[in-house]
Amino acid sequence: MKKLITTILAFTFASLHLNAQQTSTTFAKNDNVLGVGFGIGGVYGISGFSSQSPTFGMQYDRGIVELGMGGVIGVGGFVGYKSIVDKKDYFGQTYKDKWNIIIIGVRGTFHYDLFEVENLDTYGGTMIAFHVMNHKQDYPNNLYIYDNDTHSSAAYASIFAGAKYYFTPQVSAFAELGYGVSWLTLGAALKF
């Protein structure tokens, strides 16, 4: 009975060790990944707008800690741009508000081989981002406005879960689902 338990424990630890090694083939300590993509939707505290552009962004992730039982912790950053337009017609006149938003953020990620699929890097994370917003109003000339061009900024938190599939050891496509900057982000990434 002791031999059976010892054999099972040895097999379990060997499997965990192999799983950790498999995870490190897609994302490991000291790996750098630079991605570009576009996101759809998002939360900005602005509701009822007429149209919005995708969020165009660039993200960076560096593996900093490999955990003993599998998984890698990464840190990095994000830079992005988005525009939102709210256009309304009242009594034959058009009132238009436009927001240009620049997003600068810090991301933390946890990479773990969740599905044990070769060349697939699954991860989740969070981001704290500083949003710089430029608001411009285009209202009819007969409407008196104190200032039609304003600037503001705010900090927002985001959470996300994603996956990268590596077509080569360095090139991948990725998809992220999240709450914050965008609901869905698609793009390509390069590991170096």
CSV table of N, CA and C in Angstrom, one decimal, residues 39-192:
chain,number,residue,atom,x,y,z
A,39,GLY,N,-9.9,47.0,-29.4
A,39,GLY,CA,-11.0,46.5,-28.5
A,39,GLY,C,-12.3,47.1,-28.8
A,40,ILE,N,-13.4,46.3,-28.5
A,40,ILE,CA,-14.8,46.8,-28.8
A,40,ILE,C,-15.5,47.0,-27.5
A,41,GLY,N,-16.2,48.1,-27.4
A,41,GLY,CA,-17.0,48.4,-26.2
A,41,GLY,C,-16.1,49.0,-25.1
A,42,GLY,N,-16.6,49.1,-23.9
A,42,GLY,CA,-15.8,49.6,-22.8
A,42,GLY,C,-16.7,50.4,-21.8
A,43,VAL,N,-16.1,50.8,-20.7
A,43,VAL,CA,-16.7,51.5,-19.7
A,43,VAL,C,-16.0,52.8,-19.5
A,44,TYR,N,-16.7,53.9,-19.7
A,44,TYR,CA,-16.0,55.2,-19.5
A,44,TYR,C,-16.8,56.2,-18.7
A,45,GLY,N,-17.9,55.8,-18.1
A,45,GLY,CA,-18.8,56.8,-17.4
A,45,GLY,C,-19.5,57.7,-18.3
A,46,ILE,N,-19.6,57.4,-19.6
A,46,ILE,CA,-20.3,58.2,-20.5
A,46,ILE,C,-21.4,57.3,-21.1
A,47,SER,N,-22.6,57.7,-21.0
A,47,SER,CA,-23.7,56.8,-21.5
A,47,SER,C,-24.5,57.5,-22.6
A,48,GLY,N,-25.2,56.8,-23.4
A,48,GLY,CA,-26.1,57.3,-24.4
A,48,GLY,C,-25.3,57.9,-25.6
A,49,PHE,N,-24.1,57.5,-25.9
A,49,PHE,CA,-23.4,58.1,-27.0
A,49,PHE,C,-23.8,57.5,-28.4
A,50,SER,N,-23.6,58.2,-29.4
A,50,SER,CA,-24.1,57.8,-30.8
A,50,SER,C,-23.1,56.8,-31.4
A,51,SER,N,-21.8,57.0,-31.3
A,51,SER,CA,-20.9,56.1,-31.9
A,51,SER,C,-19.6,56.2,-31.1
A,52,GLN,N,-18.7,55.1,-31.3
A,52,GLN,CA,-17.4,55.1,-30.7
A,52,GLN,C,-16.5,54.3,-31.6
A,53,SER,N,-15.2,54.7,-31.5
A,53,SER,CA,-14.2,53.9,-32.3
A,53,SER,C,-13.8,52.7,-31.5
A,54,PRO,N,-13.2,51.8,-32.1
A,54,PRO,CA,-12.5,50.7,-31.3
A,54,PRO,C,-11.4,51.3,-30.5
A,55,THR,N,-11.0,50.7,-29.4
A,55,THR,CA,-9.9,51.1,-28.7
A,55,THR,C,-8.6,50.5,-29.3
A,56,PHE,N,-7.8,51.3,-29.9
A,56,PHE,CA,-6.5,50.9,-30.5
A,56,PHE,C,-5.5,50.9,-29.4
A,57,GLY,N,-4.8,49.8,-29.2
A,57,GLY,CA,-3.8,49.8,-28.1
A,57,GLY,C,-2.6,48.9,-28.3
A,58,MET,N,-1.6,49.2,-27.5
A,58,MET,CA,-0.4,48.4,-27.5
A,58,MET,C,-0.1,48.0,-26.0
A,59,GLN,N,0.2,46.7,-25.8
A,59,GLN,CA,0.4,46.2,-24.5
A,59,GLN,C,1.7,45.5,-24.4
A,60,TYR,N,2.3,45.5,-23.2
A,60,TYR,CA,3.6,44.8,-22.9
A,60,TYR,C,3.4,44.0,-21.7
A,61,ASP,N,4.0,42.8,-21.7
A,61,ASP,CA,4.0,41.9,-20.6
A,61,ASP,C,5.4,41.3,-20.4
A,62,ARG,N,5.9,41.2,-19.2
A,62,ARG,CA,7.2,40.6,-18.9
A,62,ARG,C,7.0,39.6,-17.7
A,63,GLY,N,7.4,38.4,-18.0
A,63,GLY,CA,7.4,37.4,-16.9
A,63,GLY,C,8.4,37.7,-15.8
A,64,ILE,N,7.9,37.8,-14.6
A,64,ILE,CA,8.9,38.1,-13.5
A,64,ILE,C,9.0,37.0,-12.4
A,65,VAL,N,8.0,36.1,-12.3
A,65,VAL,CA,8.1,35.1,-11.3
A,65,VAL,C,7.5,33.8,-11.8
A,66,GLU,N,8.2,32.7,-11.8
A,66,GLU,CA,7.6,31.4,-12.1
A,66,GLU,C,7.3,30.7,-10.8
A,67,LEU,N,6.0,30.3,-10.7
A,67,LEU,CA,5.6,29.7,-9.4
A,67,LEU,C,5.9,28.2,-9.5
A,68,GLY,N,6.2,27.6,-8.4
A,68,GLY,CA,6.7,26.2,-8.3
A,68,GLY,C,5.7,25.2,-8.8
A,69,MET,N,4.4,25.4,-8.6
A,69,MET,CA,3.4,24.4,-9.0
A,69,MET,C,2.8,24.8,-10.4
A,70,GLY,N,3.5,25.6,-11.2
A,70,GLY,CA,3.0,26.0,-12.5
A,70,GLY,C,2.5,27.4,-12.5
A,71,GLY,N,2.6,28.1,-13.6
A,71,GLY,CA,2.1,29.5,-13.7
A,71,GLY,C,3.2,30.5,-13.6
A,72,VAL,N,3.0,31.6,-14.2
A,72,VAL,CA,4.0,32.7,-14.2
A,72,VAL,C,3.2,34.0,-14.0
A,73,ILE,N,3.8,34.8,-13.1
A,73,ILE,CA,3.3,36.2,-12.9
A,73,ILE,C,4.0,37.1,-13.8
A,74,GLY,N,3.3,38.0,-14.5
A,74,GLY,CA,3.9,39.0,-15.3
A,74,GLY,C,3.4,40.4,-15.0
A,75,VAL,N,4.2,41.4,-15.3
A,75,VAL,CA,3.8,42.8,-15.2
A,75,VAL,C,4.1,43.5,-16.5
A,76,GLY,N,3.4,44.6,-16.7
A,76,GLY,CA,3.6,45.3,-18.0
A,76,GLY,C,2.8,46.6,-18.0
A,77,GLY,N,2.6,47.1,-19.2
A,77,GLY,CA,1.9,48.3,-19.4
A,77,GLY,C,0.9,48.3,-20.6
A,78,PHE,N,0.2,49.4,-20.8
A,78,PHE,CA,-0.8,49.5,-21.9
A,78,PHE,C,-0.8,51.0,-22.3
A,79,VAL,N,-0.9,51.2,-23.6
A,79,VAL,CA,-1.1,52.6,-24.1
A,79,VAL,C,-2.2,52.4,-25.2
A,80,GLY,N,-3.2,53.3,-25.1
A,80,GLY,CA,-4.3,53.1,-26.1
A,80,GLY,C,-5.0,54.4,-26.4
A,81,TYR,N,-5.8,54.4,-27.4
A,81,TYR,CA,-6.6,55.6,-27.9
A,81,TYR,C,-8.0,55.1,-28.2
A,82,LYS,N,-9.0,56.0,-27.9
A,82,LYS,CA,-10.4,55.7,-28.2
A,82,LYS,C,-11.1,57.1,-28.4
A,83,SER,N,-12.1,57.1,-29.3
A,83,SER,CA,-12.9,58.3,-29.4
A,83,SER,C,-14.4,57.9,-29.3
A,84,ILE,N,-15.1,58.8,-28.7
A,84,ILE,CA,-16.6,58.6,-28.5
A,84,ILE,C,-17.3,59.9,-29.0
A,85,VAL,N,-18.4,59.7,-29.7
A,85,VAL,CA,-19.2,60.8,-30.2
A,85,VAL,C,-20.6,60.7,-29.8
A,86,ASP,N,-21.2,61.8,-29.3
A,86,ASP,CA,-22.6,61.8,-28.9
A,86,ASP,C,-23.2,62.9,-29.8
A,87,LYS,N,-24.2,62.6,-30.6
A,87,LYS,CA,-24.8,63.5,-31.5
A,87,LYS,C,-26.3,63.5,-31.4
A,88,LYS,N,-26.9,64.6,-31.2
A,88,LYS,CA,-28.3,64.7,-31.0
A,88,LYS,C,-28.9,65.8,-31.8
A,89,ASP,N,-30.1,65.6,-32.3
A,89,ASP,CA,-30.8,66.6,-33.1
A,89,ASP,C,-32.0,67.1,-32.3
A,90,TYR,N,-32.1,68.4,-32.1
A,90,TYR,CA,-33.2,69.1,-31.4
A,90,TYR,C,-33.7,70.2,-32.2
A,91,PHE,N,-35.0,70.2,-32.6
A,91,PHE,CA,-35.6,71.2,-33.3
A,91,PHE,C,-34.9,71.7,-34.5
A,92,GLY,N,-34.4,70.7,-35.3
A,92,GLY,CA,-33.7,70.9,-36.5
A,92,GLY,C,-32.2,71.4,-36.4
A,93,GLN,N,-31.7,71.3,-35.2
A,93,GLN,CA,-30.3,71.7,-35.0
A,93,GLN,C,-29.5,70.5,-34.3
A,94,THR,N,-28.3,70.4,-34.7
A,94,THR,CA,-27.4,69.2,-34.3
A,94,THR,C,-26.5,69.7,-33.2
A,95,TYR,N,-26.5,68.9,-32.1
A,95,TYR,CA,-25.6,69.1,-31.0
A,95,TYR,C,-24.6,67.9,-30.9
A,96,LYS,N,-23.3,68.2,-31.0
A,96,LYS,CA,-22.4,67.1,-31.0
A,96,LYS,C,-21.3,67.3,-29.9
A,97,ASP,N,-21.1,66.2,-29.2
A,97,ASP,CA,-20.0,66.2,-28.2
A,97,ASP,C,-19.0,65.1,-28.7
A,98,LYS,N,-17.7,65.3,-28.6
A,98,LYS,CA,-16.7,64.3,-28.9
A,98,LYS,C,-15.7,64.2,-27.8
A,99,TRP,N,-15.4,63.0,-27.4
A,99,TRP,CA,-14.3,62.7,-26.5
A,99,TRP,C,-13.2,62.0,-27.2
A,100,ASN,N,-12.0,62.5,-27.1
A,100,ASN,CA,-10.8,61.7,-27.5
A,100,ASN,C,-10.1,61.3,-26.2
A,101,ILE,N,-9.9,60.0,-26.1
A,101,ILE,CA,-9.4,59.4,-24.8
A,101,ILE,C,-8.0,58.7,-25.0
A,102,ILE,N,-7.0,59.1,-24.3
A,102,ILE,CA,-5.7,58.5,-24.3
A,102,ILE,C,-5.6,57.7,-23.0
A,103,ILE,N,-5.3,56.4,-23.1
A,103,ILE,CA,-5.2,55.5,-21.9
A,103,ILE,C,-3.8,55.1,-21.7
A,104,ILE,N,-3.3,55.2,-20.5
A,104,ILE,CA,-2.0,54.8,-20.1
A,104,ILE,C,-2.2,54.0,-18.8
A,105,GLY,N,-1.8,52.7,-18.9
A,105,GLY,CA,-2.0,51.8,-17.7
A,105,GLY,C,-0.9,50.9,-17.4
A,106,VAL,N,-1.0,50.3,-16.2
A,106,VAL,CA,-0.1,49.3,-15.7
A,106,VAL,C,-0.9,48.0,-15.5
A,107,ARG,N,-0.4,46.9,-16.0
A,107,ARG,CA,-1.1,45.6,-16.0
A,107,ARG,C,-0.3,44.6,-15.2
A,108,GLY,N,-1.0,43.8,-14.5
A,108,GLY,CA,-0.5,42.6,-13.8
A,108,GLY,C,-1.2,41.4,-14.4
A,109,THR,N,-0.4,40.3,-14.7
A,109,THR,CA,-1.0,39.1,-15.3
A,109,THR,C,-0.6,37.8,-14.5
A,110,PHE,N,-1.5,36.8,-14.6
A,110,PHE,CA,-1.1,35.5,-14.1
A,110,PHE,C,-1.4,34.5,-15.3
A,111,HIS,N,-0.3,33.9,-15.8
A,111,HIS,CA,-0.4,33.0,-16.9
A,111,HIS,C,-0.4,31.5,-16.3
A,112,TYR,N,-1.3,30.7,-16.8
A,112,TYR,CA,-1.4,29.4,-16.3
A,112,TYR,C,-2.0,28.5,-17.4
A,113,ASP,N,-1.4,27.3,-17.6
A,113,ASP,CA,-1.8,26.4,-18.7
A,113,ASP,C,-3.1,25.8,-18.3
A,114,LEU,N,-4.2,26.5,-18.5
A,114,LEU,CA,-5.5,26.0,-18.0
A,114,LEU,C,-6.1,24.8,-18.8
A,115,PHE,N,-5.9,24.8,-20.1
A,115,PHE,CA,-6.5,23.8,-21.0
A,115,PHE,C,-5.5,22.7,-21.4
A,116,GLU,N,-4.2,22.9,-21.2
A,116,GLU,CA,-3.1,22.0,-21.6
A,116,GLU,C,-3.1,21.8,-23.1
A,117,VAL,N,-3.3,22.9,-23.8
A,117,VAL,CA,-3.2,22.8,-25.3
A,117,VAL,C,-1.8,23.4,-25.7
A,118,GLU,N,-1.2,22.6,-26.6
A,118,GLU,CA,0.2,23.0,-27.0
A,118,GLU,C,0.1,24.4,-27.7
A,119,ASN,N,1.0,25.3,-27.4
A,119,ASN,CA,1.1,26.6,-28.0
A,119,ASN,C,0.1,27.6,-27.6
A,120,LEU,N,-0.7,27.3,-26.5
A,120,LEU,CA,-1.7,28.2,-26.0
A,120,LEU,C,-1.3,28.7,-24.7
A,121,ASP,N,-1.3,30.0,-24.5
A,121,ASP,CA,-1.0,30.7,-23.3
A,121,ASP,C,-2.3,31.3,-22.8
A,122,THR,N,-2.8,30.8,-21.6
A,122,THR,CA,-4.1,31.3,-21.0
A,122,THR,C,-3.7,32.2,-19.8
A,123,TYR,N,-4.4,33.3,-19.6
A,123,TYR,CA,-4.0,34.2,-18.5
A,123,TYR,C,-5.2,35.1,-18.1
A,124,GLY,N,-5.0,35.7,-17.0
A,124,GLY,CA,-6.0,36.6,-16.4
A,124,GLY,C,-5.2,37.8,-15.8
A,125,GLY,N,-5.9,38.9,-15.6
A,125,GLY,CA,-5.2,40.0,-15.0
A,125,GLY,C,-6.0,41.2,-14.7
A,126,THR,N,-5.3,42.2,-14.2
A,126,THR,CA,-6.0,43.5,-13.9
A,126,THR,C,-5.1,44.6,-14.4
A,127,MET,N,-5.8,45.8,-14.5
A,127,MET,CA,-5.0,46.9,-15.0
A,127,MET,C,-5.6,48.2,-14.3
A,128,ILE,N,-4.7,49.0,-13.9
A,128,ILE,CA,-5.0,50.4,-13.4
A,128,ILE,C,-4.6,51.3,-14.5
A,129,ALA,N,-5.5,52.1,-15.0
A,129,ALA,CA,-5.2,53.0,-16.1
A,129,ALA,C,-5.6,54.4,-15.8
A,130,PHE,N,-4.8,55.3,-16.3
A,130,PHE,CA,-5.1,56.8,-16.2
A,130,PHE,C,-5.6,57.2,-17.6
A,131,HIS,N,-6.8,57.7,-17.6
A,131,HIS,CA,-7.5,58.1,-18.9
A,131,HIS,C,-7.4,59.7,-19.0
A,132,VAL,N,-6.8,60.2,-20.1
A,132,VAL,CA,-6.8,61.6,-20.3
A,132,VAL,C,-7.8,61.9,-21.4
A,133,MET,N,-8.8,62.7,-21.1
A,133,MET,CA,-10.0,62.9,-22.0
A,133,MET,C,-10.0,64.4,-22.4
A,134,ASN,N,-10.1,64.5,-23.7
A,134,ASN,CA,-10.3,65.8,-24.3
A,134,ASN,C,-11.7,65.9,-24.8
A,135,HIS,N,-12.5,66.8,-24.3
A,135,HIS,CA,-14.0,66.9,-24.7
A,135,HIS,C,-14.1,68.2,-25.5
A,136,LYS,N,-14.7,68.0,-26.7
A,136,LYS,CA,-15.0,69.1,-27.6
A,136,LYS,C,-16.5,69.1,-27.9
A,137,GLN,N,-17.1,70.4,-27.8
A,137,GLN,CA,-18.5,70.5,-28.1
A,137,GLN,C,-18.6,71.3,-29.5
A,138,ASP,N,-19.6,70.8,-30.3
A,138,ASP,CA,-19.9,71.5,-31.5
A,138,ASP,C,-21.4,71.7,-31.5
A,139,TYR,N,-21.8,72.9,-31.0
A,139,TYR,CA,-23.2,73.3,-30.8
A,139,TYR,C,-23.5,74.4,-31.7
A,140,PRO,N,-24.8,74.6,-32.0
A,140,PRO,CA,-25.2,75.7,-32.9
A,140,PRO,C,-24.7,77.0,-32.3
A,141,ASN,N,-24.5,78.0,-33.3
A,141,ASN,CA,-23.9,79.3,-32.9
A,141,ASN,C,-24.7,80.1,-31.9
A,142,ASN,N,-26.0,79.9,-31.9
A,142,ASN,CA,-26.8,80.7,-31.1
A,142,ASN,C,-26.9,80.2,-29.6
A,143,LEU,N,-26.2,79.1,-29.3
A,143,LEU,CA,-26.1,78.6,-28.0
A,143,LEU,C,-24.9,79.1,-27.3
A,144,TYR,N,-25.0,79.8,-26.1
A,144,TYR,CA,-23.9,80.3,-25.4
A,144,TYR,C,-23.3,79.3,-24.5
A,145,ILE,N,-22.0,79.0,-24.7
A,145,ILE,CA,-21.2,78.0,-23.9
A,145,ILE,C,-20.0,78.7,-23.4
A,146,TYR,N,-19.7,78.4,-22.1
A,146,TYR,CA,-18.5,79.0,-21.5
A,146,TYR,C,-17.2,78.5,-22.1
A,147,ASP,N,-17.1,77.2,-22.3
A,147,ASP,CA,-15.9,76.6,-22.8
A,147,ASP,C,-16.3,75.4,-23.6
A,148,ASN,N,-16.0,75.4,-24.9
A,148,ASN,CA,-16.4,74.2,-25.7
A,148,ASN,C,-15.2,73.2,-25.9
A,149,ASP,N,-14.1,73.4,-25.2
A,149,ASP,CA,-13.0,72.4,-25.3
A,149,ASP,C,-12.4,72.3,-23.9
A,150,THR,N,-12.6,71.1,-23.3
A,150,THR,CA,-12.2,70.9,-21.9
A,150,THR,C,-11.3,69.6,-21.9
A,151,HIS,N,-10.5,69.5,-20.9
A,151,HIS,CA,-9.6,68.4,-20.6
A,151,HIS,C,-9.9,67.9,-19.2
A,152,SER,N,-9.9,66.6,-19.1
A,152,SER,CA,-10.1,66.0,-17.8
A,152,SER,C,-9.3,64.7,-17.7
A,153,SER,N,-9.2,64.1,-16.6
A,153,SER,CA,-8.5,62.8,-16.4
A,153,SER,C,-9.2,62.1,-15.3
A,154,ALA,N,-9.0,60.7,-15.3
A,154,ALA,CA,-9.6,59.9,-14.3
A,154,ALA,C,-8.8,58.6,-14.3
A,155,ALA,N,-8.8,57.9,-13.2
A,155,ALA,CA,-8.2,56.6,-13.1
A,155,ALA,C,-9.3,55.5,-13.1
A,156,TYR,N,-9.1,54.4,-13.8
A,156,TYR,CA,-10.1,53.4,-14.0
A,156,TYR,C,-9.3,52.0,-13.7
A,157,ALA,N,-10.1,51.1,-13.2
A,157,ALA,CA,-9.6,49.7,-13.0
A,157,ALA,C,-10.2,48.8,-14.0
A,158,SER,N,-9.5,47.8,-14.5
A,158,SER,CA,-10.0,46.8,-15.5
A,158,SER,C,-9.6,45.4,-15.0
A,159,ILE,N,-10.4,44.5,-15.4
A,159,ILE,CA,-10.1,43.1,-15.2
A,159,ILE,C,-10.2,42.4,-16.6
A,160,PHE,N,-9.5,41.3,-16.8
A,160,PHE,CA,-9.5,40.7,-18.1
A,160,PHE,C,-9.1,39.2,-18.0
A,161,ALA,N,-9.5,38.4,-19.0
A,161,ALA,CA,-9.0,37.1,-19.1
A,161,ALA,C,-8.7,36.9,-20.6
A,162,GLY,N,-7.6,36.2,-20.9
A,162,GLY,CA,-7.3,36.1,-22.4
A,162,GLY,C,-6.5,34.8,-22.7
A,163,ALA,N,-6.2,34.7,-24.0
A,163,ALA,CA,-5.5,33.6,-24.5
A,163,ALA,C,-4.7,34.0,-25.7
A,164,LYS,N,-3.4,33.5,-25.8
A,164,LYS,CA,-2.6,33.8,-26.9
A,164,LYS,C,-2.3,32.4,-27.5
A,165,TYR,N,-2.4,32.3,-28.9
A,165,TYR,CA,-2.1,31.1,-29.6
A,165,TYR,C,-0.8,31.4,-30.4
A,166,TYR,N,0.3,30.7,-30.1
A,166,TYR,CA,1.5,30.9,-30.8
A,166,TYR,C,1.6,30.0,-32.1
A,167,PHE,N,1.7,30.7,-33.2
A,167,PHE,CA,1.8,30.1,-34.5
A,167,PHE,C,3.3,29.7,-34.8
A,168,THR,N,4.2,30.5,-34.2
A,168,THR,CA,5.7,30.2,-34.2
A,168,THR,C,6.1,30.4,-32.7
A,169,PRO,N,7.3,30.1,-32.3
A,169,PRO,CA,7.7,30.4,-30.9
A,169,PRO,C,7.7,31.8,-30.6
A,170,GLN,N,7.6,32.7,-31.5
A,170,GLN,CA,7.6,34.2,-31.2
A,170,GLN,C,6.3,34.9,-31.6
A,171,VAL,N,5.5,34.4,-32.5
A,171,VAL,CA,4.4,35.2,-33.0
A,171,VAL,C,3.1,34.5,-32.6
A,172,SER,N,2.2,35.3,-32.1
A,172,SER,CA,0.9,34.8,-31.6
A,172,SER,C,-0.3,35.7,-32.0
A,173,ALA,N,-1.5,35.2,-32.0
A,173,ALA,CA,-2.7,36.0,-32.0
A,173,ALA,C,-3.3,35.9,-30.6
A,174,PHE,N,-4.0,36.9,-30.2
A,174,PHE,CA,-4.6,36.9,-28.9
A,174,PHE,C,-6.0,37.4,-28.9
A,175,ALA,N,-6.8,37.0,-27.9
A,175,ALA,CA,-8.1,37.5,-27.6
A,175,ALA,C,-8.3,37.7,-26.1
A,176,GLU,N,-8.9,38.8,-25.7
A,176,GLU,CA,-9.1,39.1,-24.3
A,176,GLU,C,-10.6,39.5,-24.1
A,177,LEU,N,-11.2,39.0,-23.0
A,177,LEU,CA,-12.5,39.4,-22.6
A,177,LEU,C,-12.3,40.2,-21.3
A,178,GLY,N,-13.0,41.3,-21.1
A,178,GLY,CA,-12.7,42.1,-19.9
A,178,GLY,C,-13.8,43.1,-19.6
A,179,TYR,N,-13.6,43.8,-18.5
A,179,TYR,CA,-14.5,44.8,-18.1
A,179,TYR,C,-13.6,46.1,-17.8
A,180,GLY,N,-13.8,47.1,-18.6
A,180,GLY,CA,-13.0,48.3,-18.4
A,180,GLY,C,-12.7,49.0,-19.8
A,181,VAL,N,-11.5,48.9,-20.2
A,181,VAL,CA,-11.1,49.6,-21.5
A,181,VAL,C,-11.9,49.0,-22.7
A,182,SER,N,-12.1,47.7,-22.7
A,182,SER,CA,-13.0,47.1,-23.8
A,182,SER,C,-13.5,45.8,-23.3
A,183,TRP,N,-14.7,45.4,-23.9
A,183,TRP,CA,-15.3,44.1,-23.6
A,183,TRP,C,-14.5,43.0,-24.3
A,184,LEU,N,-14.1,43.2,-25.5
A,184,LEU,CA,-13.4,42.2,-26.3
A,184,LEU,C,-12.2,42.9,-27.0
A,185,THR,N,-11.0,42.3,-26.9
A,185,THR,CA,-9.8,42.8,-27.6
A,185,THR,C,-9.2,41.7,-28.4
A,186,LEU,N,-8.9,42.0,-29.7
A,186,LEU,CA,-8.3,41.0,-30.6
A,186,LEU,C,-7.0,41.7,-31.1
A,187,GLY,N,-6.0,40.8,-31.3
A,187,GLY,CA,-4.7,41.4,-31.8
A,187,GLY,C,-3.7,40.3,-32.0
A,188,ALA,N,-2.5,40.8,-32.3
A,188,ALA,CA,-1.3,40.0,-32.5
A,188,ALA,C,-0.2,40.4,-31.6
A,189,ALA,N,0.7,39.4,-31.2
A,189,ALA,CA,1.8,39.7,-30.3
A,189,ALA,C,3.1,39.1,-30.7
A,190,LEU,N,4.2,39.6,-30.3
A,190,LEU,CA,5.5,39.2,-30.6
A,190,LEU,C,6.2,38.9,-29.3
A,191,LYS,N,6.8,37.7,-29.1
A,191,LYS,CA,7.6,37.4,-27.9
A,191,LYS,C,9.1,37.5,-28.2
A,192,PHE,N,9.8,38.2,-27.3
A,192,PHE,CA,11.2,38.4,-27.5
A,192,PHE,C,12.0,38.2,-26.2
